[in-house]
Short mmCIF file of C-alpha atoms in Angstrom, two decimals:
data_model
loop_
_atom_site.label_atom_id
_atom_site.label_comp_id
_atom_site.label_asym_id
_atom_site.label_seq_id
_atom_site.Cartn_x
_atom_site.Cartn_y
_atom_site.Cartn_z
CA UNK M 1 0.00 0.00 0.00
CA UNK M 2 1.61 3.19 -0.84
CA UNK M 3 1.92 5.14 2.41
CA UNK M 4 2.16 8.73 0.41
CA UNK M 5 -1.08 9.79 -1.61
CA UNK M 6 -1.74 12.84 -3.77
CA UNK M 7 -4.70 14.66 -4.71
CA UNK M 8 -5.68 15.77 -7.15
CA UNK M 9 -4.27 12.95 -9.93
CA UNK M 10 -4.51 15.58 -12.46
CA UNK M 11 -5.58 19.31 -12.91
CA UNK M 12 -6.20 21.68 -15.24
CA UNK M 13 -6.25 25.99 -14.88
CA UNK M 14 -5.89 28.38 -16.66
CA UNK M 15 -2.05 30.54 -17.30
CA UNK M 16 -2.52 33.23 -14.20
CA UNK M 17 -4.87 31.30 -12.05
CA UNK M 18 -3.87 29.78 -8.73
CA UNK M 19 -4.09 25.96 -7.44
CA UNK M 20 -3.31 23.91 -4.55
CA UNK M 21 -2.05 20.27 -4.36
CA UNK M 22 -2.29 18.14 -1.74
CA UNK M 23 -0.09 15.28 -0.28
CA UNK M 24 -1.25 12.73 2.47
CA UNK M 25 1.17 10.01 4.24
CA UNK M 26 1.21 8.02 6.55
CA UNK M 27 5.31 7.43 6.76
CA UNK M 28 6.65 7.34 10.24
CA UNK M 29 8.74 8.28 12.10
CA UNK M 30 9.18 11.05 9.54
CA UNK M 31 12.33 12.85 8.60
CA UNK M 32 11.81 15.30 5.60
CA UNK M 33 9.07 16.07 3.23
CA UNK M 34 9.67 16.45 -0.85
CA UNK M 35 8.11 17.84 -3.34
CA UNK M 36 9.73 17.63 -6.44
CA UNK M 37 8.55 19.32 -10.40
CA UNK M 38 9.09 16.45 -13.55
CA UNK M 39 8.53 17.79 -16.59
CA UNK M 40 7.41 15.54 -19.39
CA UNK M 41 10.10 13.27 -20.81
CA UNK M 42 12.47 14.87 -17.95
CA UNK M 43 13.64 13.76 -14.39
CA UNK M 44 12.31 15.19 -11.06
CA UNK M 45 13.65 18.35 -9.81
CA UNK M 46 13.45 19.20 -6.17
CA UNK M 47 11.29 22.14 -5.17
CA UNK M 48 11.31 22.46 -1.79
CA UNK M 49 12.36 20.23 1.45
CA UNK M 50 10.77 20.56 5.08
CA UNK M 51 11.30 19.18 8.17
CA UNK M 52 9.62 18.44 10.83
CA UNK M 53 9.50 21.44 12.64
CA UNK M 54 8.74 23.82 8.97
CA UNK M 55 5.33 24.86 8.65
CA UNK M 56 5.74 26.75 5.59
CA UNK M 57 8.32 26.95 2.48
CA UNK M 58 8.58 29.34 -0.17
CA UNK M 59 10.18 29.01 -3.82
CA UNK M 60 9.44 31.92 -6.20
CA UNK M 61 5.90 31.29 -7.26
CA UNK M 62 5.52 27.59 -5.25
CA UNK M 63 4.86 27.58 -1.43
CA UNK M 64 4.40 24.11 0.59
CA UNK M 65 3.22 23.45 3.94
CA UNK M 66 3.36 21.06 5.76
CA UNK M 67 1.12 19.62 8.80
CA UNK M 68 3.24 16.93 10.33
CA UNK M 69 0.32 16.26 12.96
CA UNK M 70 -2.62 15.45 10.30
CA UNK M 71 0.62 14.34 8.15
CA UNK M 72 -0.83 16.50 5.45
CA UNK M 73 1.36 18.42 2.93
CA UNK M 74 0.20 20.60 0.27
CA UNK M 75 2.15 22.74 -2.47
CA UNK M 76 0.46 26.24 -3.82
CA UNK M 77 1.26 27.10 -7.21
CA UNK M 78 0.72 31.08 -7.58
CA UNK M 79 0.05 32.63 -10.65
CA UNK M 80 0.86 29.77 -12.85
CA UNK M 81 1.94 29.77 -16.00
CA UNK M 82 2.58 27.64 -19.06
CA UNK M 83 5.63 26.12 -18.00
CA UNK M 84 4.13 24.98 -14.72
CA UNK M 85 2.80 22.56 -16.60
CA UNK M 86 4.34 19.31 -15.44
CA UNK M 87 3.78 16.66 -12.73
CA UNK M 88 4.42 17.46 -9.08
CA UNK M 89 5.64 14.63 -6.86
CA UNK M 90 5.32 14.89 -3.05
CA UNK M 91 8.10 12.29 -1.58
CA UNK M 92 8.42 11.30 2.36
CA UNK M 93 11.26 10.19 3.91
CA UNK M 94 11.53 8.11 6.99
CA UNK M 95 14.91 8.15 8.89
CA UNK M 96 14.44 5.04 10.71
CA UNK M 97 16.86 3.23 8.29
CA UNK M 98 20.19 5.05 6.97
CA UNK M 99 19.66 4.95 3.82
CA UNK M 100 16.63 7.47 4.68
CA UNK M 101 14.00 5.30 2.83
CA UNK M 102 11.74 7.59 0.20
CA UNK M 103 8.16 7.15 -0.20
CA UNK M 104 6.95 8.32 -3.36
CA UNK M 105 3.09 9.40 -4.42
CA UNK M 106 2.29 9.11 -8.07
CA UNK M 107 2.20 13.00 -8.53
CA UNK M 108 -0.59 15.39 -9.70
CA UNK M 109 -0.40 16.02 -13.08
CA UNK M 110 -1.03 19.68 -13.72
CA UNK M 111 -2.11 21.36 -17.35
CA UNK M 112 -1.77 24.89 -17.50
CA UNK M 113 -3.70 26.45 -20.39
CA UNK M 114 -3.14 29.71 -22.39
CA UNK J 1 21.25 22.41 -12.48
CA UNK J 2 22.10 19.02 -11.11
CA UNK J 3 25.22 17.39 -13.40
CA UNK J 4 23.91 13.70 -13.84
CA UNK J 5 23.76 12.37 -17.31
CA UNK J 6 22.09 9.44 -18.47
CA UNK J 7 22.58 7.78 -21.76
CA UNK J 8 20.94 6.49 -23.58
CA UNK J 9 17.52 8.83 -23.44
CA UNK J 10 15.76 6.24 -25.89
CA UNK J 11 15.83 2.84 -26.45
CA UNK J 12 14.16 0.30 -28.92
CA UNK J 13 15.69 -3.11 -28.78
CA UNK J 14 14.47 -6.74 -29.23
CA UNK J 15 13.77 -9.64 -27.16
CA UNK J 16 17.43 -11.47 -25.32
CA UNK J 17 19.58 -8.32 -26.26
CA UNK J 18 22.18 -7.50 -23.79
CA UNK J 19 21.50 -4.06 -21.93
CA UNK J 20 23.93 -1.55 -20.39
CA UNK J 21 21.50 2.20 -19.06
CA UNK J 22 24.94 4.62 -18.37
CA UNK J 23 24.78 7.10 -15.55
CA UNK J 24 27.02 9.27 -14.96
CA UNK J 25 27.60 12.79 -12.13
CA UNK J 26 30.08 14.85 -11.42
CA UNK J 27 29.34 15.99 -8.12
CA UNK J 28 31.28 13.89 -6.55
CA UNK J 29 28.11 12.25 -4.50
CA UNK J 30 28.78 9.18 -2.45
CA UNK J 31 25.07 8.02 -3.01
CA UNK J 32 23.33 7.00 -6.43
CA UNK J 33 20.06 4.78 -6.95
CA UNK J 34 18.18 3.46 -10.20
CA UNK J 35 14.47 3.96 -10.42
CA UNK J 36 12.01 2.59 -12.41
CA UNK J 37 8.65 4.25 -13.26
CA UNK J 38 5.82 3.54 -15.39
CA UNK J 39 3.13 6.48 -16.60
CA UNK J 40 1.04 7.44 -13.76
CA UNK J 41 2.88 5.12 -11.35
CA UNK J 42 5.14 6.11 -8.26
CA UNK J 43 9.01 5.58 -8.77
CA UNK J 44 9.94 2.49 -7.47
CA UNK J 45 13.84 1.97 -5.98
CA UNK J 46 15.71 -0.91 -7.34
CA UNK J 47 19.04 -0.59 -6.92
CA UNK J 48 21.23 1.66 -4.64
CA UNK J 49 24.73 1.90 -3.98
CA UNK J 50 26.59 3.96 -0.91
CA UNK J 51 29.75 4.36 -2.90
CA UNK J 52 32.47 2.17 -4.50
CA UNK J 53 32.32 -1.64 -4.61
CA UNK J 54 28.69 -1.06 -2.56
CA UNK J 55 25.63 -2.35 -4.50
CA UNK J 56 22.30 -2.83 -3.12
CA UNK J 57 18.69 -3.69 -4.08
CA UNK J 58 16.16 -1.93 -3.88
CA UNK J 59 12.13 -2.59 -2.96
CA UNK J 60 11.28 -3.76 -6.29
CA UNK J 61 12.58 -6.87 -7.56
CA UNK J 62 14.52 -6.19 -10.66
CA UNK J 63 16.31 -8.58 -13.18
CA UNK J 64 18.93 -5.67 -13.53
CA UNK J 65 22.46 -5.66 -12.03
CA UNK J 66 24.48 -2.92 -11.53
CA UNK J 67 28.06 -2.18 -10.95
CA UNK J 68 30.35 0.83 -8.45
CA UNK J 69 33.64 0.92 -9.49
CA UNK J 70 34.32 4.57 -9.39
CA UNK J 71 32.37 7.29 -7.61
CA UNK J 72 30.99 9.12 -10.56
CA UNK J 73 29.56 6.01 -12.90
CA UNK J 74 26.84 3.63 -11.88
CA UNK J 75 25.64 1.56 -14.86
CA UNK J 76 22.23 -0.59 -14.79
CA UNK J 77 22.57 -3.94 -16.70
CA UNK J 78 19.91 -6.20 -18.11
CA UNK J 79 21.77 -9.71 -19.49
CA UNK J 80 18.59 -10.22 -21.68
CA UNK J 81 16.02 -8.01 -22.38
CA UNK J 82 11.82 -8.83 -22.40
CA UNK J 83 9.26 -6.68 -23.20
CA UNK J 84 8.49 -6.68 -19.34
CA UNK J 85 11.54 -4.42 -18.79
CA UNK J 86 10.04 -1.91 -20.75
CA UNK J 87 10.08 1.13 -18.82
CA UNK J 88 11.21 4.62 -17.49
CA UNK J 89 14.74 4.17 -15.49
CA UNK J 90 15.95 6.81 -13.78
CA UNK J 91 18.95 7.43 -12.12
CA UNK J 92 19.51 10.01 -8.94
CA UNK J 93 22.57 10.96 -7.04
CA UNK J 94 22.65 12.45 -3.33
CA UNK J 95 25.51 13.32 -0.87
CA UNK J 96 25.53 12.06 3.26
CA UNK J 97 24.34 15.44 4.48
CA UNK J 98 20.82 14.74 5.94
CA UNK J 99 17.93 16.31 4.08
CA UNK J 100 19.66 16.76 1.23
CA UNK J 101 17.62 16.45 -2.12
CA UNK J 102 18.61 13.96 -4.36
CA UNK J 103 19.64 14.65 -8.02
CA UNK J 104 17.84 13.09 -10.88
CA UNK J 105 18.64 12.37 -14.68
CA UNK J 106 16.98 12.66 -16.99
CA UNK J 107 15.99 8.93 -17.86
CA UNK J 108 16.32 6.44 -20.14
CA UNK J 109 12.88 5.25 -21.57
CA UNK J 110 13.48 1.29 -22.53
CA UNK J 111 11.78 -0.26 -25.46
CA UNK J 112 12.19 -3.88 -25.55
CA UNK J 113 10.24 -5.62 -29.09
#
């Protein structure tokens, strides 16, 4: 069972509108929380990383939060535009093995159209 | 802009072929790991390797093998190919520093006839 879901699996706004993505887990005990951009054909680039004790986390246009209590996550895209367009992939990692073991959702796929 | 390089990006071979997927970065990271993902799937871990001579696998069972023998290259090898190896590999780097991200490439999407 995967321990890290997303919602929505895909999305679709309009170039200037605003949208939130959200990220459930269940991974524990919890070290960090990912979420990382792949563009089509591409590999995944990181976005943003918080810890436990980060609430919020900004980058440019792309804020996440994170509610380590509900173990809820989400990432607000603001004022998108066409290259937002891409899938976002919210990744958990547990630290109670050293490799720090990554859980992966199966990202939101976002559309952003002219 | 992360410096891993994966070769090659496409792939269309047939049935019992030999297989080497190249990766290669050059930021000197101790860690590396090979993915494999399918459309609208979560990337699964198959192999991992803490640095030279270390090779592990990963959660998904994988008919791959792959090799360490210096720092900066970590080939995936399939000794004969099926069309059930088709797939997205990708392969990510990451130093020892806790929380750091790890780096991806930009995959290799596999073909096999």
């Amino acid at each position: 069972k995967n321990q890290v879901e997303q919602s929505p699996q895909s999305l679709i706004i309009l170039e200037g509108k605003n949208c939130t993505l959200q990220c459930n887990y269940t991974v524990s005990p919890f070290s960090n929380l990912r979420w990382y951009k792949q563009d089509t054909g591409r590999g995944p680039v990181s976005l943003t990383i918080m810890t436990f004790s980060e609430n919020t986390k900004s980058n440019g246009r792309y804020t996440a939060t994170l509610d380590a209590d509900t173990k809820q996550s989400s990432l607000h895209i603001t004022a998108s535009q066409l290259s937002d367009s891409a899938s976002y992939i919210c990744v958990v990692i547990d630290r109670g093995s050293t490799l720090g073991r990554l859980y992966f959702g199966r990202g939101t796929q976002l559309t952003v159209w002219p | 802009e992360a410096d891993i390089y994966q070769t090659p990006r496409y792939l269309v071979i047939g049935t019992g072929k030999k297989i080497t997927l190249e990766c290669s970065q050059t930021m000197g990271h101790d860690k590396m790991y090979w993915y494999q993902q399918d459309p609208g799937m979560e990337l699964h871990l198959i192999h991992y390797s803490y640095g030279v001579n270390s090779t592990e696998k990963g959660d998904l069972s994988s008919e791959s093998t792959v090799s360490r023998i210096r720092t900066e290259h970590f080939p995936l090898t399939l000794e004969s190919a099926r069309p059930s190896h088709t797939s997205q590999y990708l392969c990510a780097s990451s130093d020892d520093r806790e929380g750091q991200p790890q780096h991806f490439g930009d995959g290799t999407r596999l073909s096999i006839l």
